[in-house]
Short mmCIF file of C-alpha atoms and ligand atoms in Angstrom, two decimals:
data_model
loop_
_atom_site.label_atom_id
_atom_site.label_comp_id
_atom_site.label_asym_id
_atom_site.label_seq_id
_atom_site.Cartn_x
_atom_site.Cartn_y
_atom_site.Cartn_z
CA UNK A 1 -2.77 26.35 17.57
CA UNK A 2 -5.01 28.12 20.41
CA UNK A 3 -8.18 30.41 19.62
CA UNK A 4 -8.42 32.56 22.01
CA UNK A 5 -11.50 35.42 20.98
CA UNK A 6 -10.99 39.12 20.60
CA UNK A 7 -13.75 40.61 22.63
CA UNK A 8 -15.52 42.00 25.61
CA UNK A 9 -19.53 40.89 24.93
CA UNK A 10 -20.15 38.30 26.67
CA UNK A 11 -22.22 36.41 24.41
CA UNK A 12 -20.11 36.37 21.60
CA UNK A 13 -17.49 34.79 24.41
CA UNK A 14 -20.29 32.06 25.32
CA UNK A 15 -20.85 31.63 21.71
CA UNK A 16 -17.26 30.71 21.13
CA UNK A 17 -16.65 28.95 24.62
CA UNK A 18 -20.11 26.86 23.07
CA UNK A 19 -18.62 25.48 20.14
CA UNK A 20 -15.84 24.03 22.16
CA UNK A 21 -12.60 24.98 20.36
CA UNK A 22 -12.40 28.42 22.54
CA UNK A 23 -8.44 28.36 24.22
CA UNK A 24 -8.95 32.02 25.67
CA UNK A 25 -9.97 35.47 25.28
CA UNK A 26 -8.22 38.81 24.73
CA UNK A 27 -9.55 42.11 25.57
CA UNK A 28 -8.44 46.05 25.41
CA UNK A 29 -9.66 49.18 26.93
CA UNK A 30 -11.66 49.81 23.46
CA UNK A 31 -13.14 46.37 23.34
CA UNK A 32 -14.57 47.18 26.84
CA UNK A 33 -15.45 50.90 26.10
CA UNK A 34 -17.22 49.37 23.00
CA UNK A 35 -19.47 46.97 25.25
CA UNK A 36 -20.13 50.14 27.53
CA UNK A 37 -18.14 49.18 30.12
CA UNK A 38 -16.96 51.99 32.22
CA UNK A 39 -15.67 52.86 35.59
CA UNK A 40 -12.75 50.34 37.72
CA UNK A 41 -15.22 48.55 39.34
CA UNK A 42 -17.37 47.25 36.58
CA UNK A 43 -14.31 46.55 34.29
CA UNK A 44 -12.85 44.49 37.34
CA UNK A 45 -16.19 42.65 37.34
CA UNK A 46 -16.72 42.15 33.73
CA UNK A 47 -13.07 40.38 33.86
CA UNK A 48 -14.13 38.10 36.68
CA UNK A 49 -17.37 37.33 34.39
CA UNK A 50 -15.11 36.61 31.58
CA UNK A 51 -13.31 34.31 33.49
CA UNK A 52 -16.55 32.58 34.63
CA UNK A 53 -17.39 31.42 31.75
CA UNK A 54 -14.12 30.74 29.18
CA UNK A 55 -11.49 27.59 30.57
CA UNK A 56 -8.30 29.33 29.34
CA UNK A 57 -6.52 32.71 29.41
CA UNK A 58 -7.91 36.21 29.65
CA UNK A 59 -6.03 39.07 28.69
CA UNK A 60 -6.89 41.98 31.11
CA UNK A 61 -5.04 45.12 30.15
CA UNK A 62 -3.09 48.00 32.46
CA UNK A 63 -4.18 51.18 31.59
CA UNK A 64 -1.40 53.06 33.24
CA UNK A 65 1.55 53.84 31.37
CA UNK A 66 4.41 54.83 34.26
CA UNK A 67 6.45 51.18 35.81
CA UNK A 68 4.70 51.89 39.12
CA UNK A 69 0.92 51.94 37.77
CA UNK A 70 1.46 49.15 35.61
CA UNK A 71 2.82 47.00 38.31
CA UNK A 72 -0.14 48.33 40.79
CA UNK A 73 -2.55 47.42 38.31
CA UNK A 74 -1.12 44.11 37.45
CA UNK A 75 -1.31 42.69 40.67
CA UNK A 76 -4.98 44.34 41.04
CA UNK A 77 -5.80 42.36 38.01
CA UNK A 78 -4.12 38.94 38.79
CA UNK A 79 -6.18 38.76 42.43
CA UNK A 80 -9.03 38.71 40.52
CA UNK A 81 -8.63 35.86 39.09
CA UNK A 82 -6.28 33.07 38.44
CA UNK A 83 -6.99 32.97 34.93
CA UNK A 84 -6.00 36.85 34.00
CA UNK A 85 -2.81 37.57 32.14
CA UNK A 86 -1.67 40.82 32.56
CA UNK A 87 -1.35 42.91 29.74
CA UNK A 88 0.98 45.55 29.00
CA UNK A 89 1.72 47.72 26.50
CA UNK A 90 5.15 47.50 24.39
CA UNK A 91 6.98 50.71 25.90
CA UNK A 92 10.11 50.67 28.01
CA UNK A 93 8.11 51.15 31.25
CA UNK A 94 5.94 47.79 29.80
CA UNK A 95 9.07 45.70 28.99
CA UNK A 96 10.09 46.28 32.99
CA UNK A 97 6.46 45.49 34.51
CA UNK A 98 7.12 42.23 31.83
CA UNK A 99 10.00 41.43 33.39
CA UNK A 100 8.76 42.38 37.22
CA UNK A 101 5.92 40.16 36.55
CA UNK A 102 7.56 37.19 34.68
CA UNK A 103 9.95 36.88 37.39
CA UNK A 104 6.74 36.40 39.71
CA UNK A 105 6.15 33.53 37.70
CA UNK A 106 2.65 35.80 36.76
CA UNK A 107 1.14 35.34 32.73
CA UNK A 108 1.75 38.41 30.70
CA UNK A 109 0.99 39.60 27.03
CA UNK A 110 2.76 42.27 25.33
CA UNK A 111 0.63 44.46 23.51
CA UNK A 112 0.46 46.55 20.39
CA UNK A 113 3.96 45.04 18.96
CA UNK A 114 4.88 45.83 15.18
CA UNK A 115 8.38 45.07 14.90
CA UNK A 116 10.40 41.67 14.59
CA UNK A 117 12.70 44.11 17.53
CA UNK A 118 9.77 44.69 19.67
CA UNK A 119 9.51 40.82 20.02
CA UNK A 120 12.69 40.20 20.72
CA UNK A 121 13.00 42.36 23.65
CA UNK A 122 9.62 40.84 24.70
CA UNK A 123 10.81 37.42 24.33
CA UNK A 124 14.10 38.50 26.36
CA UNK A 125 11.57 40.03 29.43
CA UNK A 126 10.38 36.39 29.63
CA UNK A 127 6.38 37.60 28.07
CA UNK A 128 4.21 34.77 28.15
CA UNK A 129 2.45 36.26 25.07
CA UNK A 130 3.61 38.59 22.72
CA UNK A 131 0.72 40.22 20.50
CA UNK A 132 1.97 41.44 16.58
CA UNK A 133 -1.11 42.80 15.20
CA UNK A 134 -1.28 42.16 12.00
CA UNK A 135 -4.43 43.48 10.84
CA UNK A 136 -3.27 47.00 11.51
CA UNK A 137 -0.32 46.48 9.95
CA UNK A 138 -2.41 45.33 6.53
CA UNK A 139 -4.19 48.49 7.39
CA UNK A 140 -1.04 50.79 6.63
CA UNK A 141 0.33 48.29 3.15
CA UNK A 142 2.63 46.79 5.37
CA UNK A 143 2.68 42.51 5.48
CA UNK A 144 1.47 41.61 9.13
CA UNK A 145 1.78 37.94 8.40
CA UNK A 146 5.20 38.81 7.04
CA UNK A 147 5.87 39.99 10.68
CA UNK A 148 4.68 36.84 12.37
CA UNK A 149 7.42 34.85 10.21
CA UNK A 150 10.04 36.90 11.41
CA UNK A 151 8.85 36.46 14.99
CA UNK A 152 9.06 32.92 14.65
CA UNK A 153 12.22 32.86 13.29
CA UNK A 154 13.73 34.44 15.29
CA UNK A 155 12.08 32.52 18.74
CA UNK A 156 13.00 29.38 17.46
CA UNK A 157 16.66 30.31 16.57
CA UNK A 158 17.27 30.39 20.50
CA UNK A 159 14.42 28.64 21.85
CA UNK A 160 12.49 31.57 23.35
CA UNK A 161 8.97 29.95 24.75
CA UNK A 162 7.29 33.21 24.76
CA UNK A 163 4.09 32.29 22.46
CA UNK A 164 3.15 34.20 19.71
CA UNK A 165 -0.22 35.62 19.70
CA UNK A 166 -0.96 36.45 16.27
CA UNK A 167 -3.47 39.58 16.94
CA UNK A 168 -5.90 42.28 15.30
CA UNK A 169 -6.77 39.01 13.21
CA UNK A 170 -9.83 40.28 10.54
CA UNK A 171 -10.62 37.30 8.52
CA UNK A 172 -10.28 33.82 8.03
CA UNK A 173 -7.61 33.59 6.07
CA UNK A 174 -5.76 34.91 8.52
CA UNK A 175 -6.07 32.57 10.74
CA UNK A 176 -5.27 29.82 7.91
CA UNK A 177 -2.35 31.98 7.22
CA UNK A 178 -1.29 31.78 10.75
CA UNK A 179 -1.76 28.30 11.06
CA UNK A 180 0.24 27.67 8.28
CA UNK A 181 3.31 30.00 9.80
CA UNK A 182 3.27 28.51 13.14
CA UNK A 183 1.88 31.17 15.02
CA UNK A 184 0.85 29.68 18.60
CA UNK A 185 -2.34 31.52 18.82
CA UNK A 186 -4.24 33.41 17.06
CA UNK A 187 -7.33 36.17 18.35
CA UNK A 188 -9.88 37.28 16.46
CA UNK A 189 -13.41 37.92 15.82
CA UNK A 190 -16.21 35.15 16.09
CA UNK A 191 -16.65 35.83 12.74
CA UNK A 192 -12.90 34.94 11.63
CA UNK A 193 -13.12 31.50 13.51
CA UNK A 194 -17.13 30.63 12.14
CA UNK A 195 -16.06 31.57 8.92
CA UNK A 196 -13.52 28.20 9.02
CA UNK A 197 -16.53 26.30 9.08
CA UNK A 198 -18.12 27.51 5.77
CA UNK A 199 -17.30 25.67 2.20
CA UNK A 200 -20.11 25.60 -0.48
CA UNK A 201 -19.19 22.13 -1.41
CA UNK A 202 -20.07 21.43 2.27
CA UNK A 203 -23.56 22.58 2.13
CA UNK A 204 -24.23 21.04 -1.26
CA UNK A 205 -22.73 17.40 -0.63
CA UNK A 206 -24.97 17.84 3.20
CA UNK A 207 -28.35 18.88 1.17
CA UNK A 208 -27.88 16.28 -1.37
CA UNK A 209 -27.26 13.71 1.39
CA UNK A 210 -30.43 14.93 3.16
CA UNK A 211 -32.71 14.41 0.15
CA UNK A 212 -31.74 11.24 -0.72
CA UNK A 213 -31.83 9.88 2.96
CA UNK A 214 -35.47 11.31 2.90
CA UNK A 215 -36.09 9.72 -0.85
CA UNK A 216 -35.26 5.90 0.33
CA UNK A 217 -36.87 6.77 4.34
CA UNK A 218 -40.77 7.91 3.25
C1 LIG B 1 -5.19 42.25 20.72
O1 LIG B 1 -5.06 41.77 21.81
C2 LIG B 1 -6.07 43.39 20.41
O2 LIG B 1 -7.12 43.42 21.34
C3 LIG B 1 -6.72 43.29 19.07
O3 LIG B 1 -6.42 42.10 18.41
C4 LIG B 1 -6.71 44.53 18.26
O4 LIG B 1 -7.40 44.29 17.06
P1 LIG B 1 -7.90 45.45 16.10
O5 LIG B 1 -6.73 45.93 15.31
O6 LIG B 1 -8.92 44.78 15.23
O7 LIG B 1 -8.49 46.52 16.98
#
């Protein structure tokens, strides 16, 4: 399964990209509003920065929402860098750029998805990446995980290789979760993927081994 982080601040991504288990990175237009990144030209830079320092795949999202902006923006975003993956949201007019883009033989990642149908059509556009997000979909009572095993039923029942990037991932568990569903990647916080470090029994066996290696090495 790939990690890929959920974020725009770039030391959180050097964090991650530190620890060595970092696949990729996924961002939005509030992930970079939340770093205060404003204005074309410094979210065009702060992609190319991203890229700098991360091996794998960066998300860089359109923020048009007509065929014809999405597909200018695309290819604005994918001369940046050859890392970017162009993502659109999951609208009619993002399906198309999917398709216009896919056929290009260009990454893309189709956004904000919340239905087993959405995927499918996704999937059928040729997406690279297609993002169910399942913490907002715990938000409203629904089961997002629950979504991500209908996804990959259904993409394995004809083969689709379209990935499936478990997203809006809160917790560690849901990343275990996903793991345990097949999801192909998941993004999330660097707190979701530290937090698979941490086991009490971990810490207790590692301090007793400390004191007794420092008992029998006075
Ligand atoms: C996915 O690509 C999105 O950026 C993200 O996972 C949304 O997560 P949120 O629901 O925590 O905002």
């Amino acid at each position: 399964m790939k990690f890929f982080i959920d974020t725009a601040n770039l030391n959180e991504i050097k964090a991650a990209q530190a620890l060595g288990v970092l696949d990729g990175v996924t961002t939005n237009p509030s992930l970079m509003a939340k770093e205060g990144i404003t204005g074309k030209n410094n979210i065009l830079k702060h992609y190319v920065d991203i890229c700098n320092i991360v091996h794998g795949d960066v998300s860089a999202e359109v923020n048009a929402v007509d065929y014809d902006g999405m597909i200018r923006e695309g290819e604005e975003l994918v001369d940046l860098h050859p890392q970017i993956v162009v993502k659109l949201p999951m609208t009619k007019e993002g399906i198309m750029a999917c398709k216009y883009f896919s056929d290009k033989e260009v990454k893309t990642n189709l956004t904000l998805v919340f239905s087993a149908g959405q995927a499918l059509l996704a999937a059928k556009a040729g997406a690279t990446y297609v993002s169910p997000f399942i913490g907002r979909l715990d938000d409203i009572s629904t089961d997002g995980l629950a979504l991500v095993e209908e996804i990959r039923e259904i993409y394995d029942n004809y083969g689709y290789e379209t990935e499936i990037l478990a997203a809006s991932v809160r917790h560690t568990m849901h990343i275990v979760n996903c793991a345990k569903i097949g999801a192909d990647v998941i993004t999330g916080p660097l707190s979701a993927i530290l937090g698979l470090l941490k086991h009490p029994l971990t810490d207790i066996g590692l301090a007793q081994f400390i004191a007794d290696f420092e008992k029998g090495n006075k």
